[in-house]
XYZ file of C-alpha atoms in Angstrom:
428
model
C -14.390 -20.227 -16.856
C -10.982 -20.809 -15.276
C -10.584 -20.874 -11.604
C -7.766 -21.355 -11.323
C -6.133 -18.506 -9.046
C -3.057 -18.880 -11.310
C -4.313 -18.610 -14.368
C -6.610 -16.411 -13.186
C -3.817 -13.804 -11.798
C -1.605 -14.485 -15.082
C -5.193 -13.387 -17.315
C -5.326 -10.113 -15.149
C -1.323 -9.738 -15.466
C -2.288 -9.530 -19.189
C -4.119 -6.384 -19.098
C -2.243 -3.803 -19.569
C -3.737 -0.754 -16.232
C -0.624 1.220 -16.177
C -1.649 4.965 -14.280
C 0.856 7.854 -15.993
C -0.190 9.792 -13.218
C -2.188 13.501 -13.258
C -5.782 11.636 -14.739
C -3.259 9.335 -17.441
C -4.443 6.103 -17.106
C -4.925 2.666 -18.884
C -7.179 -0.729 -19.242
C -9.648 0.070 -16.013
C -11.784 -0.285 -17.965
C -10.981 -3.405 -19.284
C -9.873 -4.590 -16.163
C -12.714 -4.222 -14.447
C -15.173 -5.436 -17.104
C -12.750 -8.355 -17.163
C -13.548 -8.547 -12.839
C -16.943 -7.657 -13.717
C -17.990 -10.769 -15.428
C -15.777 -12.943 -13.303
C -17.943 -12.603 -10.445
C -21.077 -11.926 -12.572
C -20.189 -16.073 -13.616
C -20.362 -16.967 -9.363
C -24.169 -15.609 -9.005
C -21.748 -12.256 -7.261
C -24.038 -8.352 -9.540
C -21.314 -6.894 -9.847
C -22.189 -2.506 -10.307
C -18.932 -1.044 -12.885
C -18.811 3.131 -11.240
C -17.016 5.278 -13.964
C -15.172 8.250 -12.046
C -14.431 9.744 -15.400
C -14.377 7.988 -18.559
C -12.231 4.940 -19.377
C -11.749 4.905 -15.198
C -13.390 1.784 -13.891
C -14.566 0.342 -10.028
C -16.498 -2.291 -9.977
C -17.637 -2.509 -6.941
C -20.207 -5.520 -5.969
C -21.842 -7.395 -1.850
C -21.934 -10.477 -1.216
C -25.104 -11.391 1.324
C -23.824 -13.429 4.426
C -26.091 -15.989 6.207
C -25.490 -13.889 8.724
C -26.898 -10.090 7.960
C -27.229 -9.172 11.624
C -23.328 -9.546 11.487
C -20.406 -6.952 10.589
C -19.845 -6.405 7.333
C -16.214 -6.943 5.876
C -15.332 -5.190 3.144
C -11.881 -6.747 0.786
C -11.050 -3.464 -1.858
C -7.791 -3.858 -3.777
C -6.759 -1.788 -6.796
C -7.053 -2.185 -10.699
C -3.255 -0.050 -11.795
C 0.310 -0.434 -11.797
C 2.572 2.340 -11.747
C 4.886 1.796 -15.458
C 7.013 -0.239 -16.302
C 9.981 -0.225 -18.596
C 9.894 -3.629 -20.913
C 13.919 -2.856 -22.420
C 13.900 -3.363 -18.271
C 13.021 -6.381 -18.033
C 13.647 -10.550 -17.874
C 10.130 -11.236 -19.982
C 7.411 -8.859 -21.147
C 5.440 -6.810 -17.894
C 2.162 -7.313 -20.333
C 2.373 -10.758 -20.713
C 1.750 -13.192 -17.419
C 4.830 -15.713 -18.594
C 4.854 -18.832 -15.869
C 8.329 -19.663 -15.960
C 10.732 -21.164 -12.702
C 7.562 -21.647 -10.618
C 6.920 -17.771 -10.547
C 4.246 -15.877 -12.466
C 5.969 -12.687 -13.743
C 4.270 -9.380 -14.591
C 3.547 -5.831 -13.832
C 1.664 -6.227 -10.765
C 2.170 -9.513 -9.988
C 2.151 -8.807 -6.229
C 0.683 -4.862 -6.417
C -1.937 -6.491 -6.379
C -3.677 -7.679 -9.246
C -2.906 -11.100 -6.646
C -4.557 -10.285 -4.501
C -8.103 -9.331 -6.179
C -6.997 -13.650 -8.038
C -7.325 -14.841 -5.051
C -10.789 -13.017 -4.403
C -11.870 -14.044 -7.517
C -11.126 -17.676 -7.195
C -13.099 -17.667 -3.478
C -15.480 -17.318 -4.916
C -15.293 -19.439 -7.263
C -14.928 -22.622 -4.884
C -18.131 -20.126 -3.011
C -20.599 -20.984 -6.310
C -19.221 -24.848 -7.325
C -19.711 -25.447 -3.162
C -22.964 -24.042 -2.932
C -21.356 -21.740 0.082
C -21.624 -18.761 2.143
C -20.024 -16.721 4.148
C -21.337 -15.603 7.195
C -21.112 -11.735 6.829
C -21.285 -9.736 4.116
C -18.319 -9.672 1.646
C -18.201 -6.111 0.589
C -15.787 -5.959 -2.441
C -14.394 -3.167 -4.407
C -11.694 -3.707 -6.948
C -11.214 0.469 -7.471
C -8.658 2.327 -10.096
C -6.215 5.161 -9.351
C -4.532 3.685 -6.202
C -1.514 4.795 -7.591
C -1.760 7.950 -8.173
C -3.949 10.490 -5.970
C -7.486 7.574 -5.780
C -9.016 10.152 -7.331
C -10.278 8.198 -9.315
C -10.785 4.931 -7.465
C -11.286 5.223 -3.115
C -11.452 8.677 -2.723
C -14.407 8.786 -5.361
C -16.341 5.981 -3.949
C -16.442 7.700 -0.127
C -16.856 11.193 -1.963
C -19.439 9.562 -4.061
C -20.858 6.069 -3.224
C -19.868 6.368 1.055
C -23.444 4.069 1.032
C -22.331 1.474 -0.320
C -20.248 0.229 2.559
C -22.675 1.225 4.534
C -22.658 -1.381 7.273
C -18.576 -2.062 6.843
C -16.086 -1.837 9.872
C -13.575 -4.070 8.873
C -11.800 -3.916 5.577
C -8.304 -5.823 4.424
C -6.423 -4.566 1.393
C -1.886 -5.547 0.288
C 0.419 -5.478 1.790
C 0.576 -7.723 4.295
C -0.307 -11.379 5.462
C 3.128 -12.278 3.471
C 5.302 -15.011 5.012
C 9.232 -13.208 5.536
C 11.901 -15.909 6.270
C 14.064 -14.732 9.149
C 17.176 -17.278 10.086
C 14.495 -20.343 10.820
C 11.434 -18.870 11.139
C 8.874 -17.470 9.425
C 7.327 -14.039 10.299
C 3.703 -12.902 8.725
C 3.621 -9.016 9.546
C 0.015 -8.113 9.293
C -0.519 -4.658 8.401
C -2.293 -2.291 10.998
C -1.031 0.351 11.061
C -0.114 3.058 8.246
C 2.517 6.399 8.435
C 0.441 9.481 7.040
C 1.927 11.588 3.892
C 1.893 14.196 3.964
C 4.051 16.077 1.038
C 5.014 19.518 0.427
C 5.912 22.300 -2.447
C 8.435 23.707 -1.105
C 8.803 28.449 -2.524
C 11.239 30.547 -2.261
C 12.122 34.230 -3.995
C 13.763 36.302 -4.219
C 15.955 39.060 -6.995
C 16.205 37.375 -10.478
C 19.025 38.774 -12.007
C 22.624 38.122 -13.703
C 24.644 34.969 -13.007
C 28.053 37.167 -12.665
C 26.427 39.563 -10.138
C 26.737 39.654 -6.333
C 23.114 39.644 -5.140
C 22.285 39.303 -1.915
C 19.244 37.194 -2.642
C 18.880 34.856 -4.628
C 16.072 32.020 -3.705
C 17.888 28.775 -5.399
C 20.558 29.180 -2.396
C 17.994 31.109 -0.045
C 15.280 27.408 -0.483
C 18.937 25.238 -0.596
C 19.463 26.084 2.959
C 15.657 25.613 4.238
C 16.345 22.058 2.852
C 19.801 21.098 4.731
C 18.121 22.491 7.156
C 15.098 20.172 7.465
C 17.392 17.283 5.736
C 19.618 17.621 9.522
C 16.544 17.181 11.442
C 17.017 14.862 14.292
C 13.429 12.394 14.044
C 12.902 11.591 17.690
C 11.581 8.346 17.514
C 7.580 6.774 19.207
C 6.554 3.476 19.061
C 3.051 3.810 17.899
C 1.244 0.266 19.852
C 1.230 -1.523 16.379
C 5.774 -0.608 16.250
C 6.096 -1.671 20.221
C 4.299 -5.421 19.433
C 6.262 -5.504 16.699
C 9.101 -5.346 18.198
C 8.308 -7.700 21.681
C 6.828 -9.223 19.388
C 9.397 -10.386 17.201
C 11.673 -10.129 19.585
C 10.295 -12.402 21.581
C 10.058 -15.223 19.256
C 14.221 -14.507 17.776
C 15.184 -15.293 21.444
C 16.723 -11.288 21.289
C 16.490 -9.315 23.361
C 14.277 -6.175 24.095
C 15.220 -2.184 25.276
C 13.074 -0.190 24.968
C 15.180 3.104 25.472
C 17.543 1.713 23.162
C 15.389 1.275 19.763
C 17.712 1.303 17.129
C 20.348 -0.837 19.063
C 16.808 -3.802 19.391
C 16.106 -3.856 15.270
C 19.646 -3.862 15.423
C 20.632 -7.156 16.437
C 16.824 -8.001 14.469
C 18.545 -8.938 11.125
C 16.615 -9.566 8.714
C 13.547 -8.345 9.440
C 14.911 -4.877 10.845
C 13.670 -4.083 6.936
C 10.612 -4.557 8.455
C 10.845 -2.345 11.070
C 13.358 0.439 10.605
C 10.955 2.956 8.470
C 8.546 3.105 11.174
C 10.140 4.220 14.389
C 10.316 7.569 13.439
C 9.711 10.749 10.802
C 10.920 11.143 8.039
C 11.675 14.251 5.974
C 12.914 13.429 1.791
C 13.656 15.454 -0.696
C 12.572 14.589 -3.957
C 12.382 17.088 -6.875
C 13.857 20.385 -7.632
C 12.926 22.484 -10.002
C 14.776 26.229 -10.030
C 16.831 28.196 -13.520
C 16.116 27.974 -17.001
C 19.798 29.147 -18.433
C 23.343 29.324 -15.970
C 24.009 32.061 -16.428
C 20.829 33.987 -14.802
C 19.697 33.681 -11.236
C 16.044 32.649 -10.901
C 13.572 34.699 -9.384
C 12.111 31.803 -7.424
C 12.904 27.786 -6.491
C 10.728 24.555 -5.967
C 10.702 21.843 -3.939
C 9.457 18.545 -3.023
C 9.487 16.501 -0.159
C 7.512 13.421 0.935
C 7.129 13.426 4.246
C 5.657 10.805 6.623
C 4.010 10.917 9.652
C 3.381 8.708 12.500
C 0.031 9.174 14.958
C -0.195 11.825 17.924
C 2.945 13.496 15.815
C 2.180 15.385 12.040
C 0.929 19.028 14.097
C 5.137 18.885 15.880
C 6.555 17.167 13.009
C 4.451 20.727 11.366
C 6.141 22.384 13.245
C 9.623 21.803 13.136
C 9.544 21.754 9.410
C 8.549 25.584 10.031
C 11.119 26.746 12.422
C 14.150 25.415 8.982
C 12.024 26.298 6.832
C 13.219 30.229 8.206
C 10.723 33.380 7.116
C 12.372 33.520 3.070
C 10.654 29.761 2.692
C 6.935 29.287 1.922
C 5.681 26.112 2.668
C 2.303 24.289 0.883
C 0.129 21.081 0.622
C 0.718 18.683 -1.772
C -0.434 15.557 -0.189
C -2.392 15.645 3.087
C -3.235 12.457 4.456
C -3.171 11.031 8.411
C -1.680 8.413 9.794
C -4.403 5.271 9.746
C -4.414 2.496 12.424
C -6.691 -0.227 13.210
C -6.526 -2.237 16.716
C -4.105 -5.210 17.096
C -6.391 -7.011 20.505
C -9.104 -7.322 18.004
C -11.038 -10.548 17.260
C -10.395 -10.174 13.063
C -6.569 -9.776 14.042
C -6.829 -12.900 16.111
C -8.961 -13.753 12.674
C -6.863 -13.745 10.416
C -3.447 -15.051 12.454
C -5.774 -18.427 13.221
C -6.243 -18.373 9.384
C -2.052 -18.249 8.607
C -1.325 -21.024 10.917
C -4.245 -22.716 10.075
C -1.921 -23.463 6.651
C 1.253 -22.338 8.469
C 1.435 -23.463 12.534
C 4.256 -22.335 12.403
C 3.904 -18.558 10.832
C 4.962 -16.262 13.089
C 2.134 -14.006 13.518
C 3.019 -9.680 13.880
C 1.691 -6.560 13.397
C 2.544 -4.479 11.340
C 3.186 -0.808 9.890
C 3.596 -0.125 7.067
C 5.706 2.942 6.119
C 4.165 4.561 2.702
C 0.391 4.666 1.929
C -2.027 3.035 0.735
C -6.160 2.714 -0.392
C -6.461 2.133 3.553
C -6.694 6.028 3.755
C -9.837 6.639 1.717
C -11.355 4.131 3.491
C -10.548 5.021 6.785
C -12.586 8.049 6.515
C -15.783 5.920 7.031
C -14.949 4.540 9.841
C -13.833 1.488 8.504
C -10.802 -0.031 10.696
C -8.435 -0.738 8.315
C -5.978 -4.483 7.809
C -2.404 -5.294 5.679
C -3.720 -9.146 4.712
C -2.791 -9.674 1.523
C -1.574 -13.556 2.840
C 0.985 -15.270 0.973
C 3.560 -17.728 2.123
C 7.273 -17.156 -0.031
C 10.061 -18.815 -0.851
C 13.599 -18.929 0.550
C 15.781 -16.236 -1.066
C 12.697 -14.188 -2.906
C 13.218 -10.358 -1.645
C 9.239 -9.576 -1.834
C 9.567 -5.109 -0.777
C 12.105 -5.373 -4.328
C 8.845 -6.307 -6.621
C 5.812 -3.763 -5.902
C 7.159 -1.328 -8.527
C 10.657 -3.092 -9.337
C 11.824 -4.304 -12.337
C 10.468 -8.540 -12.985
C 7.676 -8.302 -10.448
C 6.572 -11.854 -9.999
C 4.795 -13.832 -7.419
C 5.202 -17.438 -6.339
C 2.693 -19.404 -7.968
C 3.366 -22.283 -5.416
C 2.313 -18.326 -2.328
C -1.274 -17.841 -4.421
C -2.653 -20.697 -3.710
C -1.794 -21.069 -0.253
C -2.825 -17.420 -0.063
C -6.229 -18.253 -1.592
C -6.453 -21.079 0.611
C -5.750 -18.705 3.374
C -8.021 -16.123 2.609
C -10.599 -18.843 1.988
C -10.372 -19.555 5.320
C -10.507 -15.632 6.575
C -13.750 -14.725 4.830
C -15.598 -17.476 5.310
C -15.156 -16.745 9.647
């Protein structure tokens, strides 16, 4: 079986593991069987678990030479978001290598990470090496929806498999981010929480030509306008404060924590890494009301994407309730708390050391993710979760536009760099 990380990633990209949401997904079982076969070939015993028919998850444990050390969880998802082939320059599930990149849906989100881990395990097998500590592997379904067929299900039904794991690594961190002459490598040490809300207003249905002071649509629009106008204050979490201070020092930019917005504005391209994580956010995304232009509906609903920083959830929900008033009610569609892992830890230091060993000029900083990952599920087991899927990226390549974007691709040399970094880190 091919051990080259590029070949492995190309093979994974050729599995159409599109997750349409709502339980409608394809290809996860076939991808899980591919991963399991590879693990078996390199002497790692896999277990394939289905949370529902064809929703495959792969679990495995690589025994370490020092089993008394805390175990490390490496978790990655097999599913991907949809891709419209008509919009792409190449077929999104062909795993095409072109112009120094490997193209395909999932190239950076996150079949690259799976390929790098498998390549590392293949190298260990050939060379007769083992890690110091147990490495627990979880390649899961359904991250691109609600995780109920993947990480959430595993945490609820197979928590014993993760016994001894104190720390985990996964997506959204460890990649190079060029800023002038500097290469910043953000390691994910936190995530904003997710509180997706459904809002409902009710009123008196009637004819559209007649006066109606009890219009559900008008009530809802008023509430949404007030929510959009909420002035979210700056809240500096330990991760974000450290990011601002360390990036400011690296770029020789004056840092004024009394003027966070002004400081971030001086960061240039690096501002994109932090601007969405200094505040909470409340973003209306979905509206539903009515069925005919001349009929006033009796109800109207909206959904808002609410993202929360640690320690702010109750305060934010209270401000939303004030904005809603008495005539619009809210309910949770999803509610996942923020995630934080220690910045000052041997684990973070080991990740930074592995990056600097391959790139001595790396500026390694902690980073808060604006969105969310399966870390929210595994953190429920008391596991500190980090975003560490290392890549080195060429100038002009917009990494942050790749996940869920058209023409998603990963640099071939970046994959090989990432495999070397992971080898160093997982061996430490």
